[in-house]
Amino acid sequence: MTRKPPLYQIVRDGLRHRIETGHYRVGDQLPGEETLAEEFGCSRLTAHRALRELADLGFVERRPRAGTRVLPRGGGVMIRIPSIREEIEAQGHIYRYELLQRRLAKPSKAVAEGLGVDEDTRLLNLRCRHWAGRQVFQYENRWINPDSAPGASEQSFEDFGPNDWLINTVPYSNVDHEISAVSATRITAPVMDVPVATPLLQVRRLTSLHGIGVTAVTLLHPGHDYVLRSAHSTETSQT
């Protein structure tokens, strides 16, 4: 007689099947524990364990307040966007956020093309700095498409940066990075609080959800003080 598997495995495998067959796509948010418990006729603890095991297997990512979202799978490199606050605090520094400018404006041609919008579209543009102690750790010049990031236009971003808000609120299925070494110019040197010609690391990042642009950002870092980390998945997807 075949023994029936534990209920948490039934929930886990049911959700995994939905991911592998495309019912849930990359970036999609899975139902919460209470909803899953009601659907599968189990306790919230059982639903919690099922989601936790899916996360351990690399199918989903769980974040406080942001819920559980499907991760990319396949043979490519998967780059998870880090929380700049967590990154700075993990290095033992005191984190401080500073908003320099918030405006609705027309983007450049390159930004418009990257986000797939018309050049006359008004996007939310934010310029801010992230400090590690007394040093500027990152300068951020970000464009957000309000149509792809509901609620962004209502945020002042005076007390918290767009990086953490987007990570915890807006899903993404694709991330494109362009990394280059640059020198501080007469314009960027004062913003970075460094002398002109100081080596900087520039990261240009474009995120999208199922082909629809969400945000385009240019990040500057002191060249000696930043590491971009990535995770590699070798499992194949059946979608």
PDB file of C-alpha atoms in Angstrom, residues 26-209:
ATOM      1  CA  VAL A  26       9.118  34.654 -13.128  1.00  0.00           C
ATOM      2  CA  GLY A  27       8.405  37.641 -10.906  1.00  0.00           C
ATOM      3  CA  ASP A  28       4.849  36.575 -10.095  1.00  0.00           C
ATOM      4  CA  GLN A  29       3.801  36.661  -6.468  1.00  0.00           C
ATOM      5  CA  LEU A  30       2.479  33.424  -4.999  1.00  0.00           C
ATOM      6  CA  PRO A  31      -0.630  33.415  -2.809  1.00  0.00           C
ATOM      7  CA  GLY A  32      -0.058  34.051   0.873  1.00  0.00           C
ATOM      8  CA  GLU A  33       0.015  31.377   3.541  1.00  0.00           C
ATOM      9  CA  GLU A  34      -3.572  32.020   4.611  1.00  0.00           C
ATOM     10  CA  THR A  35      -4.856  31.706   1.032  1.00  0.00           C
ATOM     11  CA  LEU A  36      -2.864  28.520   0.433  1.00  0.00           C
ATOM     12  CA  ALA A  37      -4.063  27.018   3.701  1.00  0.00           C
ATOM     13  CA  GLU A  38      -7.658  27.581   2.650  1.00  0.00           C
ATOM     14  CA  GLU A  39      -7.094  26.214  -0.867  1.00  0.00           C
ATOM     15  CA  PHE A  40      -5.265  23.039   0.207  1.00  0.00           C
ATOM     16  CA  GLY A  41      -7.208  22.484   3.420  1.00  0.00           C
ATOM     17  CA  CYS A  42      -4.150  22.703   5.634  1.00  0.00           C
ATOM     18  CA  SER A  43      -2.787  24.883   8.418  1.00  0.00           C
ATOM     19  CA  ARG A  44      -0.809  28.059   7.859  1.00  0.00           C
ATOM     20  CA  LEU A  45       2.190  26.292   9.401  1.00  0.00           C
ATOM     21  CA  THR A  46       1.955  23.636   6.684  1.00  0.00           C
ATOM     22  CA  ALA A  47       1.708  26.294   3.974  1.00  0.00           C
ATOM     23  CA  HIS A  48       4.673  28.102   5.525  1.00  0.00           C
ATOM     24  CA  ARG A  49       6.815  24.968   5.391  1.00  0.00           C
ATOM     25  CA  ALA A  50       5.845  24.322   1.757  1.00  0.00           C
ATOM     26  CA  LEU A  51       6.887  27.828   0.741  1.00  0.00           C
ATOM     27  CA  ARG A  52      10.082  27.600   2.768  1.00  0.00           C
ATOM     28  CA  GLU A  53      11.063  24.382   0.991  1.00  0.00           C
ATOM     29  CA  LEU A  54      10.305  25.940  -2.396  1.00  0.00           C
ATOM     30  CA  ALA A  55      12.673  28.742  -1.430  1.00  0.00           C
ATOM     31  CA  ASP A  56      15.342  26.239  -0.344  1.00  0.00           C
ATOM     32  CA  LEU A  57      15.011  24.542  -3.751  1.00  0.00           C
ATOM     33  CA  GLY A  58      15.560  27.872  -5.506  1.00  0.00           C
ATOM     34  CA  PHE A  59      12.111  28.226  -7.063  1.00  0.00           C
ATOM     35  CA  VAL A  60      11.023  31.283  -5.105  1.00  0.00           C
ATOM     36  CA  GLU A  61      12.371  34.112  -2.992  1.00  0.00           C
ATOM     37  CA  ARG A  62      10.672  35.150   0.237  1.00  0.00           C
ATOM     38  CA  ARG A  63      10.928  38.690   1.591  1.00  0.00           C
ATOM     39  CA  PRO A  64       9.206  40.343   4.535  1.00  0.00           C
ATOM     40  CA  ARG A  65       6.299  42.515   3.367  1.00  0.00           C
ATOM     41  CA  ALA A  66       7.047  41.670  -0.283  1.00  0.00           C
ATOM     42  CA  GLY A  67       5.721  38.112  -0.119  1.00  0.00           C
ATOM     43  CA  THR A  68       6.927  35.136  -2.149  1.00  0.00           C
ATOM     44  CA  ARG A  69       7.950  35.626  -5.773  1.00  0.00           C
ATOM     45  CA  VAL A  70       9.045  33.202  -8.491  1.00  0.00           C
ATOM     46  CA  LEU A  71      12.748  33.326  -9.319  1.00  0.00           C
ATOM     47  CA  PRO A  72      14.366  32.928 -12.751  1.00  0.00           C
ATOM     48  CA  ARG A  73      15.521  29.415 -13.525  1.00  0.00           C
ATOM     49  CA  GLY A  74      17.781  27.995 -16.199  1.00  0.00           C
ATOM     50  CA  GLY A  75      21.420  27.819 -17.120  1.00  0.00           C
ATOM     51  CA  GLY A  76      22.145  31.533 -17.053  1.00  0.00           C
ATOM     52  CA  VAL A  77      23.420  33.818 -14.353  1.00  0.00           C
ATOM     53  CA  MET A  78      20.783  35.080 -11.964  1.00  0.00           C
ATOM     54  CA  ILE A  79      21.547  38.422 -10.354  1.00  0.00           C
ATOM     55  CA  ARG A  80      19.484  39.331  -7.337  1.00  0.00           C
ATOM     56  CA  ILE A  81      19.212  43.017  -6.666  1.00  0.00           C
ATOM     57  CA  PRO A  82      20.723  43.721  -3.242  1.00  0.00           C
ATOM     58  CA  SER A  83      19.325  46.049  -0.615  1.00  0.00           C
ATOM     59  CA  ILE A  84      21.789  48.902  -0.402  1.00  0.00           C
ATOM     60  CA  ARG A  85      20.931  49.456   3.258  1.00  0.00           C
ATOM     61  CA  GLU A  86      21.565  45.797   4.114  1.00  0.00           C
ATOM     62  CA  GLU A  87      24.781  45.820   2.098  1.00  0.00           C
ATOM     63  CA  ILE A  88      26.185  48.823   3.941  1.00  0.00           C
ATOM     64  CA  GLU A  89      25.105  47.622   7.386  1.00  0.00           C
ATOM     65  CA  ALA A  90      26.553  44.157   6.684  1.00  0.00           C
ATOM     66  CA  GLN A  91      29.941  45.830   6.316  1.00  0.00           C
ATOM     67  CA  GLY A  92      29.579  47.316   9.778  1.00  0.00           C
ATOM     68  CA  HIS A  93      28.875  50.881   8.668  1.00  0.00           C
ATOM     69  CA  ILE A  94      26.106  53.239   9.754  1.00  0.00           C
ATOM     70  CA  TYR A  95      23.689  53.703   6.854  1.00  0.00           C
ATOM     71  CA  ARG A  96      22.307  57.111   5.923  1.00  0.00           C
ATOM     72  CA  TYR A  97      20.006  57.992   3.036  1.00  0.00           C
ATOM     73  CA  GLU A  98      19.853  61.408   1.362  1.00  0.00           C
ATOM     74  CA  LEU A  99      17.315  62.479  -1.281  1.00  0.00           C
ATOM     75  CA  LEU A 100      18.802  65.075  -3.616  1.00  0.00           C
ATOM     76  CA  GLN A 101      15.968  65.503  -6.114  1.00  0.00           C
ATOM     77  CA  ARG A 102      12.534  64.110  -6.893  1.00  0.00           C
ATOM     78  CA  ARG A 103      10.740  65.148 -10.066  1.00  0.00           C
ATOM     79  CA  LEU A 104       8.439  64.061 -12.887  1.00  0.00           C
ATOM     80  CA  ALA A 105      10.298  64.582 -16.143  1.00  0.00           C
ATOM     81  CA  LYS A 106      10.782  63.363 -19.688  1.00  0.00           C
ATOM     82  CA  PRO A 107      13.579  60.787 -19.931  1.00  0.00           C
ATOM     83  CA  SER A 108      16.494  60.742 -22.325  1.00  0.00           C
ATOM     84  CA  LYS A 109      16.149  58.771 -25.543  1.00  0.00           C
ATOM     85  CA  ALA A 110      18.269  55.939 -24.116  1.00  0.00           C
ATOM     86  CA  VAL A 111      16.154  55.640 -20.961  1.00  0.00           C
ATOM     87  CA  ALA A 112      12.911  55.816 -22.941  1.00  0.00           C
ATOM     88  CA  GLU A 113      14.069  53.061 -25.278  1.00  0.00           C
ATOM     89  CA  GLY A 114      15.248  50.921 -22.387  1.00  0.00           C
ATOM     90  CA  LEU A 115      11.898  51.173 -20.605  1.00  0.00           C
ATOM     91  CA  GLY A 116       9.893  50.902 -23.821  1.00  0.00           C
ATOM     92  CA  VAL A 117       8.093  54.238 -23.437  1.00  0.00           C
ATOM     93  CA  ASP A 118       7.676  57.297 -25.627  1.00  0.00           C
ATOM     94  CA  GLU A 119      10.194  60.097 -25.096  1.00  0.00           C
ATOM     95  CA  ASP A 120       7.331  62.443 -24.179  1.00  0.00           C
ATOM     96  CA  THR A 121       6.235  60.184 -21.308  1.00  0.00           C
ATOM     97  CA  ARG A 122       6.790  61.771 -17.911  1.00  0.00           C
ATOM     98  CA  LEU A 123       8.577  59.373 -15.568  1.00  0.00           C
ATOM     99  CA  LEU A 124       9.531  59.626 -11.921  1.00  0.00           C
ATOM    100  CA  ASN A 125      13.186  60.622 -11.607  1.00  0.00           C
ATOM    101  CA  LEU A 126      15.041  60.342  -8.303  1.00  0.00           C
ATOM    102  CA  ARG A 127      18.582  61.369  -7.484  1.00  0.00           C
ATOM    103  CA  CYS A 128      19.870  60.273  -4.096  1.00  0.00           C
ATOM    104  CA  ARG A 129      22.930  59.262  -2.125  1.00  0.00           C
ATOM    105  CA  HIS A 130      23.561  56.338   0.195  1.00  0.00           C
ATOM    106  CA  TRP A 131      26.195  56.904   2.859  1.00  0.00           C
ATOM    107  CA  ALA A 132      28.374  54.395   4.695  1.00  0.00           C
ATOM    108  CA  GLY A 133      29.403  56.335   7.752  1.00  0.00           C
ATOM    109  CA  ARG A 134      30.997  59.552   6.467  1.00  0.00           C
ATOM    110  CA  GLN A 135      31.625  58.224   2.957  1.00  0.00           C
ATOM    111  CA  VAL A 136      29.290  58.264  -0.041  1.00  0.00           C
ATOM    112  CA  PHE A 137      28.854  54.592  -0.848  1.00  0.00           C
ATOM    113  CA  GLN A 138      26.489  55.020  -3.781  1.00  0.00           C
ATOM    114  CA  TYR A 139      25.016  57.789  -5.913  1.00  0.00           C
ATOM    115  CA  GLU A 140      21.732  56.778  -7.528  1.00  0.00           C
ATOM    116  CA  ASN A 141      20.056  58.376 -10.557  1.00  0.00           C
ATOM    117  CA  ARG A 142      16.858  56.394 -11.096  1.00  0.00           C
ATOM    118  CA  TRP A 143      13.946  56.550 -13.529  1.00  0.00           C
ATOM    119  CA  ILE A 144      10.744  54.703 -12.604  1.00  0.00           C
ATOM    120  CA  ASN A 145       7.856  53.973 -14.946  1.00  0.00           C
ATOM    121  CA  PRO A 146       4.773  54.697 -12.763  1.00  0.00           C
ATOM    122  CA  ASP A 147       2.613  52.468 -14.970  1.00  0.00           C
ATOM    123  CA  SER A 148       4.827  49.482 -14.119  1.00  0.00           C
ATOM    124  CA  ALA A 149       5.371  50.414 -10.467  1.00  0.00           C
ATOM    125  CA  PRO A 150       1.939  51.213  -8.987  1.00  0.00           C
ATOM    126  CA  GLY A 151       2.200  53.474  -5.968  1.00  0.00           C
ATOM    127  CA  ALA A 152       5.597  54.926  -6.843  1.00  0.00           C
ATOM    128  CA  SER A 153       4.156  58.328  -7.736  1.00  0.00           C
ATOM    129  CA  GLU A 154       2.547  58.572  -4.288  1.00  0.00           C
ATOM    130  CA  GLN A 155       5.856  58.012  -2.480  1.00  0.00           C
ATOM    131  CA  SER A 156       7.884  61.049  -1.422  1.00  0.00           C
ATOM    132  CA  PHE A 157      11.058  58.956  -0.962  1.00  0.00           C
ATOM    133  CA  GLU A 158      12.247  61.492   1.594  1.00  0.00           C
ATOM    134  CA  ASP A 159      12.741  58.968   4.400  1.00  0.00           C
ATOM    135  CA  PHE A 160      13.673  55.833   2.436  1.00  0.00           C
ATOM    136  CA  GLY A 161      15.266  55.107  -0.903  1.00  0.00           C
ATOM    137  CA  PRO A 162      13.636  53.743  -4.041  1.00  0.00           C
ATOM    138  CA  ASN A 163      15.934  50.709  -3.979  1.00  0.00           C
ATOM    139  CA  ASP A 164      14.387  49.159  -0.870  1.00  0.00           C
ATOM    140  CA  TRP A 165      10.858  50.227  -1.844  1.00  0.00           C
ATOM    141  CA  LEU A 166      11.102  48.582  -5.262  1.00  0.00           C
ATOM    142  CA  ILE A 167      12.656  45.376  -3.902  1.00  0.00           C
ATOM    143  CA  ASN A 168       9.860  44.986  -1.359  1.00  0.00           C
ATOM    144  CA  THR A 169       6.987  46.141  -3.554  1.00  0.00           C
ATOM    145  CA  VAL A 170       7.480  45.707  -7.298  1.00  0.00           C
ATOM    146  CA  PRO A 171       8.240  42.343  -8.965  1.00  0.00           C
ATOM    147  CA  TYR A 172      10.703  41.926 -11.827  1.00  0.00           C
ATOM    148  CA  SER A 173      11.464  39.037 -14.150  1.00  0.00           C
ATOM    149  CA  ASN A 174      14.559  40.315 -15.935  1.00  0.00           C
ATOM    150  CA  VAL A 175      17.595  42.363 -14.927  1.00  0.00           C
ATOM    151  CA  ASP A 176      20.149  43.766 -17.378  1.00  0.00           C
ATOM    152  CA  HIS A 177      23.442  45.147 -16.058  1.00  0.00           C
ATOM    153  CA  GLU A 178      26.144  47.193 -17.729  1.00  0.00           C
ATOM    154  CA  ILE A 179      29.247  47.629 -15.570  1.00  0.00           C
ATOM    155  CA  SER A 180      32.108  49.942 -16.416  1.00  0.00           C
ATOM    156  CA  ALA A 181      35.021  51.808 -14.858  1.00  0.00           C
ATOM    157  CA  VAL A 182      34.774  55.593 -15.100  1.00  0.00           C
ATOM    158  CA  SER A 183      36.501  58.625 -13.648  1.00  0.00           C
ATOM    159  CA  ALA A 184      34.803  61.260 -11.543  1.00  0.00           C
ATOM    160  CA  THR A 185      34.026  64.356 -13.603  1.00  0.00           C
ATOM    161  CA  ARG A 186      33.441  67.955 -12.565  1.00  0.00           C
ATOM    162  CA  ILE A 187      29.751  67.043 -12.309  1.00  0.00           C
ATOM    163  CA  THR A 188      29.975  63.690 -10.508  1.00  0.00           C
ATOM    164  CA  ALA A 189      32.972  64.415  -8.267  1.00  0.00           C
ATOM    165  CA  PRO A 190      31.063  66.799  -5.935  1.00  0.00           C
ATOM    166  CA  VAL A 191      28.146  64.364  -5.738  1.00  0.00           C
ATOM    167  CA  MET A 192      30.476  61.522  -4.786  1.00  0.00           C
ATOM    168  CA  ASP A 193      32.489  63.814  -2.488  1.00  0.00           C
ATOM    169  CA  VAL A 194      35.763  62.830  -4.189  1.00  0.00           C
ATOM    170  CA  PRO A 195      38.392  64.669  -6.258  1.00  0.00           C
ATOM    171  CA  VAL A 196      38.014  64.921 -10.032  1.00  0.00           C
ATOM    172  CA  ALA A 197      39.493  61.891 -11.869  1.00  0.00           C
ATOM    173  CA  THR A 198      38.922  59.538  -8.915  1.00  0.00           C
ATOM    174  CA  PRO A 199      38.209  55.982 -10.213  1.00  0.00           C
ATOM    175  CA  LEU A 200      34.527  55.061  -9.908  1.00  0.00           C
ATOM    176  CA  LEU A 201      32.524  51.957 -10.689  1.00  0.00           C
ATOM    177  CA  GLN A 202      29.412  52.647 -12.763  1.00  0.00           C
ATOM    178  CA  VAL A 203      26.514  50.204 -12.848  1.00  0.00           C
ATOM    179  CA  ARG A 204      23.618  50.734 -15.231  1.00  0.00           C
ATOM    180  CA  ARG A 205      20.659  48.508 -14.442  1.00  0.00           C
ATOM    181  CA  LEU A 206      17.403  47.971 -16.304  1.00  0.00           C
ATOM    182  CA  THR A 207      14.629  45.872 -14.759  1.00  0.00           C
ATOM    183  CA  SER A 208      11.485  44.669 -16.456  1.00  0.00           C
ATOM    184  CA  LEU A 209       8.518  42.408 -15.798  1.00  0.00           C
TER     185      LEU A 209
END
